[in-house]
Coordinates of C-alpha atoms in Angstrom, one line a residue:
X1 CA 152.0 31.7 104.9
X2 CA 155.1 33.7 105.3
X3 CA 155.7 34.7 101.8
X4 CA 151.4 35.3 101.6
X5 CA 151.9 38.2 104.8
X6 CA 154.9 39.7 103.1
X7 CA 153.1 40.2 100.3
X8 CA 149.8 41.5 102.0
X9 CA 152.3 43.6 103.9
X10 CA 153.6 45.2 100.8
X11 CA 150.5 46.0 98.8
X12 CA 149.0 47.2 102.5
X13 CA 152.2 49.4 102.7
X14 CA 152.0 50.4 98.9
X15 CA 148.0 50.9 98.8
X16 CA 148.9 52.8 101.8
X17 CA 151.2 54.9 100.4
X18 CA 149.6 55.9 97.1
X19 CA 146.1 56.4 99.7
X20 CA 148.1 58.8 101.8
X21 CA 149.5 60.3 98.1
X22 CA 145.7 60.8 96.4
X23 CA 144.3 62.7 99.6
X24 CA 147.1 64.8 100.1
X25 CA 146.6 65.5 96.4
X26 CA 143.0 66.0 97.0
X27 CA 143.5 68.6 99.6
X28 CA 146.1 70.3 97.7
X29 CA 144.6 70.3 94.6
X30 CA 141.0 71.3 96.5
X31 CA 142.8 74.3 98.3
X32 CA 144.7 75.7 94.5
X33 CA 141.5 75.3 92.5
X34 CA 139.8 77.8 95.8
X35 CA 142.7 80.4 95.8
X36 CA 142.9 80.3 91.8
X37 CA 139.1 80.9 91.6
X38 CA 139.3 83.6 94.2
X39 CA 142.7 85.4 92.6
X40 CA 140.7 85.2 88.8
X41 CA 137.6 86.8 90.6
X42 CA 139.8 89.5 92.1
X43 CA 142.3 90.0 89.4
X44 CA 138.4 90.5 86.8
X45 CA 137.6 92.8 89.4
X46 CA 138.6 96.1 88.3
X47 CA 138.9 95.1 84.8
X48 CA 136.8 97.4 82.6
X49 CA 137.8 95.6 79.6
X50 CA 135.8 92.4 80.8
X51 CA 131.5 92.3 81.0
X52 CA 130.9 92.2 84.8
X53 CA 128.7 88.9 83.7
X54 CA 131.4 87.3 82.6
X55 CA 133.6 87.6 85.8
X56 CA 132.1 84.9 88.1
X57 CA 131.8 82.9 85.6
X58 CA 135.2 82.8 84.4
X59 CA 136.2 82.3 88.1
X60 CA 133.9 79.1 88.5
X61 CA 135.3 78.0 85.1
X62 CA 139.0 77.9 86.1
X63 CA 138.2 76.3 89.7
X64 CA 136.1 73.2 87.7
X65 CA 138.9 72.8 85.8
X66 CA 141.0 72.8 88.4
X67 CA 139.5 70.0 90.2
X68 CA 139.2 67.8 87.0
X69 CA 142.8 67.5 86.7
X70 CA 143.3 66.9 90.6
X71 CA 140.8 64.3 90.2
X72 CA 142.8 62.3 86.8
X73 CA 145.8 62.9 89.4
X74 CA 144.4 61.0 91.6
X75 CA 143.4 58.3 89.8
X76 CA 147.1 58.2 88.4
X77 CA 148.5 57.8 91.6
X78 CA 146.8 54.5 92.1
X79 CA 148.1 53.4 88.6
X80 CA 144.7 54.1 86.4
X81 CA 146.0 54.6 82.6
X82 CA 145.4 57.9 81.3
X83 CA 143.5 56.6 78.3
X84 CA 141.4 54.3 80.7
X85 CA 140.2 58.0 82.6
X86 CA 138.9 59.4 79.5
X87 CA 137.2 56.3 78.7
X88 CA 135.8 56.1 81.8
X89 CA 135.3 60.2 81.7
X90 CA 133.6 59.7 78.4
X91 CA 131.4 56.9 79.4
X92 CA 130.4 58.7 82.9
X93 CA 129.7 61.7 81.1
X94 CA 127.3 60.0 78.7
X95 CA 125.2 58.5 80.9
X96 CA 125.0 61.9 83.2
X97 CA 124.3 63.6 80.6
X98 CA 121.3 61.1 79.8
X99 CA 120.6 61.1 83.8
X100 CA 120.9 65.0 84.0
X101 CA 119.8 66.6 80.8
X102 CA 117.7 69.6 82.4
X103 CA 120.7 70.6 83.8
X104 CA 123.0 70.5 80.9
X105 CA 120.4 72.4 79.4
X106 CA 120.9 75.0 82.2
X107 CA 124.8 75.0 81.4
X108 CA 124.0 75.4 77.7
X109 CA 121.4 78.4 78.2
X110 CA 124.0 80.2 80.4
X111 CA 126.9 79.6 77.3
X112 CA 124.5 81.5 75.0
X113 CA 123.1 83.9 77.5
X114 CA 127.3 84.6 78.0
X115 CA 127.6 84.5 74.0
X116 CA 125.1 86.6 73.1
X117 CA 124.2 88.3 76.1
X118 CA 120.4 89.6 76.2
X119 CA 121.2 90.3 80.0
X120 CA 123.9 91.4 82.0
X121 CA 124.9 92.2 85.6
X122 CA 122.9 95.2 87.0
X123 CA 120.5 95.1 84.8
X124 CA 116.4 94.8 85.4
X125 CA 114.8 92.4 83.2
X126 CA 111.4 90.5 83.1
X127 CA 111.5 86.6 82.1
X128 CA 108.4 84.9 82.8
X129 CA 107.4 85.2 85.9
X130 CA 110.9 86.2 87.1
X131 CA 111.8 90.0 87.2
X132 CA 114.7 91.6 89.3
X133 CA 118.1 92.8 89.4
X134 CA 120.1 90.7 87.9
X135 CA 123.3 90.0 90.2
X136 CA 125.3 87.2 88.6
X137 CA 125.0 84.2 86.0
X138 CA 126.6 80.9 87.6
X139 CA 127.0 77.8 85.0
X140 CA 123.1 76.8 86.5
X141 CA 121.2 79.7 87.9
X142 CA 120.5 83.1 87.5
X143 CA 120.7 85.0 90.8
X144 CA 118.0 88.1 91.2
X145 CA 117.6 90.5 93.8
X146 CA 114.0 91.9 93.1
X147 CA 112.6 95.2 94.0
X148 CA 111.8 94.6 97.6
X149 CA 115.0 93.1 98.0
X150 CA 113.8 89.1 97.8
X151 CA 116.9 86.6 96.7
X152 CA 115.3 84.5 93.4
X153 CA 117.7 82.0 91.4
X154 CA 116.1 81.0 88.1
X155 CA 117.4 78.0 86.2
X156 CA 119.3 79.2 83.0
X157 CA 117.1 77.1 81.1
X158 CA 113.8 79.3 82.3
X159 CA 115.5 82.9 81.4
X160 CA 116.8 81.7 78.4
X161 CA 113.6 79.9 77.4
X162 CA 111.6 82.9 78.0
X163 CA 110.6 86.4 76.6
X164 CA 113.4 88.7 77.8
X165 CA 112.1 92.0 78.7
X166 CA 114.9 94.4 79.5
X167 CA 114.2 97.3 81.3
X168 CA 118.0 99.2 81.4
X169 CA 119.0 98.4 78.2
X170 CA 118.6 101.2 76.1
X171 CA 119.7 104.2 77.5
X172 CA 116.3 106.4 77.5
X173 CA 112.2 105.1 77.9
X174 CA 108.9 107.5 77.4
X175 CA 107.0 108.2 80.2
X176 CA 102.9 108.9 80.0
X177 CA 100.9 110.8 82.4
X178 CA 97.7 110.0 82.7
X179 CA 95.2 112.3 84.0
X180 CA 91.5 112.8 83.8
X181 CA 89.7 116.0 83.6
X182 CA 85.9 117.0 83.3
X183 CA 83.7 117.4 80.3
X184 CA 83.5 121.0 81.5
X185 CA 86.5 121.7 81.1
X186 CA 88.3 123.7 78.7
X187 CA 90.4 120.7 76.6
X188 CA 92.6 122.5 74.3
X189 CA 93.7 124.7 77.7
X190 CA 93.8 121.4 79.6
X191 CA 96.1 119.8 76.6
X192 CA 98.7 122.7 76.5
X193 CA 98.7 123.0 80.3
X194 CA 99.8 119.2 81.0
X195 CA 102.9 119.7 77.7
X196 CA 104.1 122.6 79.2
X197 CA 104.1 120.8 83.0
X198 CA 106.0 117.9 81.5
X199 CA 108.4 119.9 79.8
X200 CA 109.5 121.9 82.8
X201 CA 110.8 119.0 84.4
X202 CA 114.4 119.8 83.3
X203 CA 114.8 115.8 83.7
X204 CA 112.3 115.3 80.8
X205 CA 114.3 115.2 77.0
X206 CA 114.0 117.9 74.7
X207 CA 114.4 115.7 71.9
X208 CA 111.9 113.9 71.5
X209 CA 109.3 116.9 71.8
X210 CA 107.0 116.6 75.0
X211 CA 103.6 116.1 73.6
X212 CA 99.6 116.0 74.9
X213 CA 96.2 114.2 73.5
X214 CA 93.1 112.8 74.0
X215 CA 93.4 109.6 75.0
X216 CA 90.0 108.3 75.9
X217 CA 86.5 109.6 76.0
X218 CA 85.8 107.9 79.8
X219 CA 82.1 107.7 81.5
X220 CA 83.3 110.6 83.9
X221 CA 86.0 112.2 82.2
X222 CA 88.2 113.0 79.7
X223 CA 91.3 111.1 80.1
X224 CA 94.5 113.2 78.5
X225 CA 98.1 111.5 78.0
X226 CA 101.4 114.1 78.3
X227 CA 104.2 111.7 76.9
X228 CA 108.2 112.7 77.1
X229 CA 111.4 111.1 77.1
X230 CA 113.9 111.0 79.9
X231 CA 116.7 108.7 80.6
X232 CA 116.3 105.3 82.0
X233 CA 117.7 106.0 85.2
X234 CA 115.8 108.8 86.1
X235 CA 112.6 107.7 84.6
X236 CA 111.0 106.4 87.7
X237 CA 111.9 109.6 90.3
X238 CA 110.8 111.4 87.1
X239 CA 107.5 109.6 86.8
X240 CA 106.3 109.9 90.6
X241 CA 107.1 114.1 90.6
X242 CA 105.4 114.5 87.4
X243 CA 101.6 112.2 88.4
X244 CA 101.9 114.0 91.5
X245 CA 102.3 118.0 89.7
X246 CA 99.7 116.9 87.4
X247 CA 97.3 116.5 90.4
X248 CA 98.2 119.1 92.6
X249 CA 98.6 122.0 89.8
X250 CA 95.7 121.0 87.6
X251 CA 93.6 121.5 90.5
X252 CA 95.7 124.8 91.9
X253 CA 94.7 125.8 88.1
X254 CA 90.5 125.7 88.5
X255 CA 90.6 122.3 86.6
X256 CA 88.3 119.1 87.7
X257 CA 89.5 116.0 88.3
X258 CA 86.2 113.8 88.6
X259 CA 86.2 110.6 90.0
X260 CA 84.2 108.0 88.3
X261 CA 80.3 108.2 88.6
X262 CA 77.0 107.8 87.5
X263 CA 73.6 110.1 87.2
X264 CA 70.2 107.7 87.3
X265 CA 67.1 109.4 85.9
X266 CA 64.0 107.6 87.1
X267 CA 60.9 108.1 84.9
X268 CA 57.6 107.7 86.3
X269 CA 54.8 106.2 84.2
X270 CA 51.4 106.0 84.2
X271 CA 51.0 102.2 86.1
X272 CA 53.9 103.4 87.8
X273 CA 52.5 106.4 89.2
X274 CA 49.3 104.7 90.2
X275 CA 51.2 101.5 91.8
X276 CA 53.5 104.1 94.2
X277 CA 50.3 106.3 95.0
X278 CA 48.0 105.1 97.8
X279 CA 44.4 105.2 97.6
X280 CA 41.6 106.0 100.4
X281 CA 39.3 102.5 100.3
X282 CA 36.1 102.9 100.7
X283 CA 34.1 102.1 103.9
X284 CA 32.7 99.1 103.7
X285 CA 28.8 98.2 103.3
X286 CA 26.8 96.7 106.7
X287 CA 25.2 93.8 106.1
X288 CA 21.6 94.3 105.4
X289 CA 20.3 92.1 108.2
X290 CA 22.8 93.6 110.9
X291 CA 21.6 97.1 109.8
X292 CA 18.1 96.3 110.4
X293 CA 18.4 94.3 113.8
X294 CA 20.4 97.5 115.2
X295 CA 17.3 100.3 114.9
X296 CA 14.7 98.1 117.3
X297 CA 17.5 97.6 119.4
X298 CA 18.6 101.4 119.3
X299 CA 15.0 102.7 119.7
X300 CA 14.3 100.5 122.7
X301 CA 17.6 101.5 124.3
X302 CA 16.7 105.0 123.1
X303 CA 13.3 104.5 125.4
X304 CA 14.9 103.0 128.3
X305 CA 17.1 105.9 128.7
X306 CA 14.3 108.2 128.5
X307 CA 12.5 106.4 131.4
X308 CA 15.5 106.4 133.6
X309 CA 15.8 110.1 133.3
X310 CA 12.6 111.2 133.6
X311 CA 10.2 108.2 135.9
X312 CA 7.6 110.9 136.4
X313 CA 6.8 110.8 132.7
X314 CA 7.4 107.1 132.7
X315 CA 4.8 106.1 135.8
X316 CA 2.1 109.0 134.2
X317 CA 1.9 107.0 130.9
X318 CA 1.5 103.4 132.9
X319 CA -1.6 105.0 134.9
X320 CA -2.9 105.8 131.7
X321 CA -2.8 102.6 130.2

């Protein structure tokens, strides 16, 4: 029992030992793979030589690292064989990678979206039914910051899956104003009158060549198109000042802009004449009968008036009788 203690003492003391060893390597290694993420971020910074997408990624790169070789150190210190961690590695990462394969596929779209990059930081892009400003690509997500300042992260797998439509890529985009006049109006004079407004916006390109047409023959109005060029950053402040002069200074210049409407011509037939029209009816016929009951009874009403107006005449023709 003596030599069974001593021996339960020593592997308690030993386990002890390489315990206390393995989480004081875990800390330190923990703390190094933090400050080495945070120095690659920093030192990627103010590089101009390196894509601002490829920064945070780098930085979470080196800390993952990091933390796999703290984590074989470890296991070393409690006498695990280095070939026995990469068979072990190998065999964990094959069934995580059966367990987890949408997000591999995440870490594999964000390798290509790095390699061949269709998107970058800063930029505003359309991807499905995600659009925004992208801020940074992480190994798993895609963080956005949209137009009304809303957070989205997108899996990798979803941009990369997707139609990428890039709004800042190329460095200028056309811009159409759209504006309806009436069928009045002089067109020709409209059409030069909406090329020359667009290109006095000294923000609109010269090259391309400002241009005007008819774009559509509407219910209500002509619809004319002025199209120019102006660089991508401007475009939008450019857009808003030019809708807004088209509106104002088409009208300061005697033209119509008609809102949409429609004239109704009723036609009057002849049933429909004769249905809306009222007609006088007819007074109806008495009854035969009823007409000829009435006259004795009028005539002997008639007679007993008379007597009650005159007696004198009345009592003269009795005597006489």
């Amino acid at each position: 029992m003596a030599t069974i203690a001593e021996m339960l003492k020593a592997f308690a003391l030993g386990f002890g030992m390489d315990l206390l060893g393995a989480v004081l390597i875990l800390i330190v290694g923990w703390w190094v793979a933090g400050r080495a993420s945070a120095l690659v971020r920093h030192s990627l910074k103010n590089a101009k030589f390196v894509d601002a997408t490829i920064k945070p990624l780098a930085a979470n790169i080196v800390r993952y690292l990091i933390l796999i070789f703290v984590l074989i150190a470890v296991l070393s210190n409690f006498g695990v064989q280095t070939a026995s961690i990469i068979a072990v590695l190998g065999a964990a990462g094959l069934a995580i990678g059966l367990a987890l394969q949408g997000t591999l596929s995440n870490i594999a779209a964000g390798v290509m979206i790095l390699i061949l990059r269709p998107i970058k930081v800063d930029e505003f892009i359309e991807a499905g039914s995600v659009s925004g400003t992208v801020v940074e690509i992480t190994l798993f997500t895609t963080l956005f910051k949209t137009a009304d300042g809303v957070y989205v992260s997108a899996p990798n797998s979803q941009i990369w899956n997707s139609a990428i439509k890039n709004y800042s890529r190329n460095p200028t985009r056309r811009l159409d104003i759209k504006v309806g006049i009436s069928y009045d109006d002089d067109v020709d004079a409209a059409l030069d009158f909406l090329k020359n407004l667009v290109a006095s916006d000294p923000r609109v390109l010269k090259d391309p060549e400002p241009m005007s047409f008819v774009a559509n023959l509407g219910e209500s109005s002509v619809d004319l198109t002025a199209r120019g060029w102006t660089s991508t950053p401007d475009y939008w402040a450019t857009f808003w000042d030019l809708s807004r002069r088209s509106k104002t200074e088409l009208e300061a210049a005697g033209y119509a802009i008609p809102f949409p409407q429609r004239d109704l011509h009723i036609k009057e037939g002849v049933e429909t004449a004769s249905t809306a029209l009222p007609t006088k009816a007819a007074p109806a016929k008495k009854p035969a009968t009823r007409s000829t009951a009435a006259k004795p009874a009028t005539k002997a009403t008639a007679a007993k008036t008379t007597a009650a107006k005159n007696p004198t005449a009345s009592k003269s023709t009795t005597t006489k009788s």
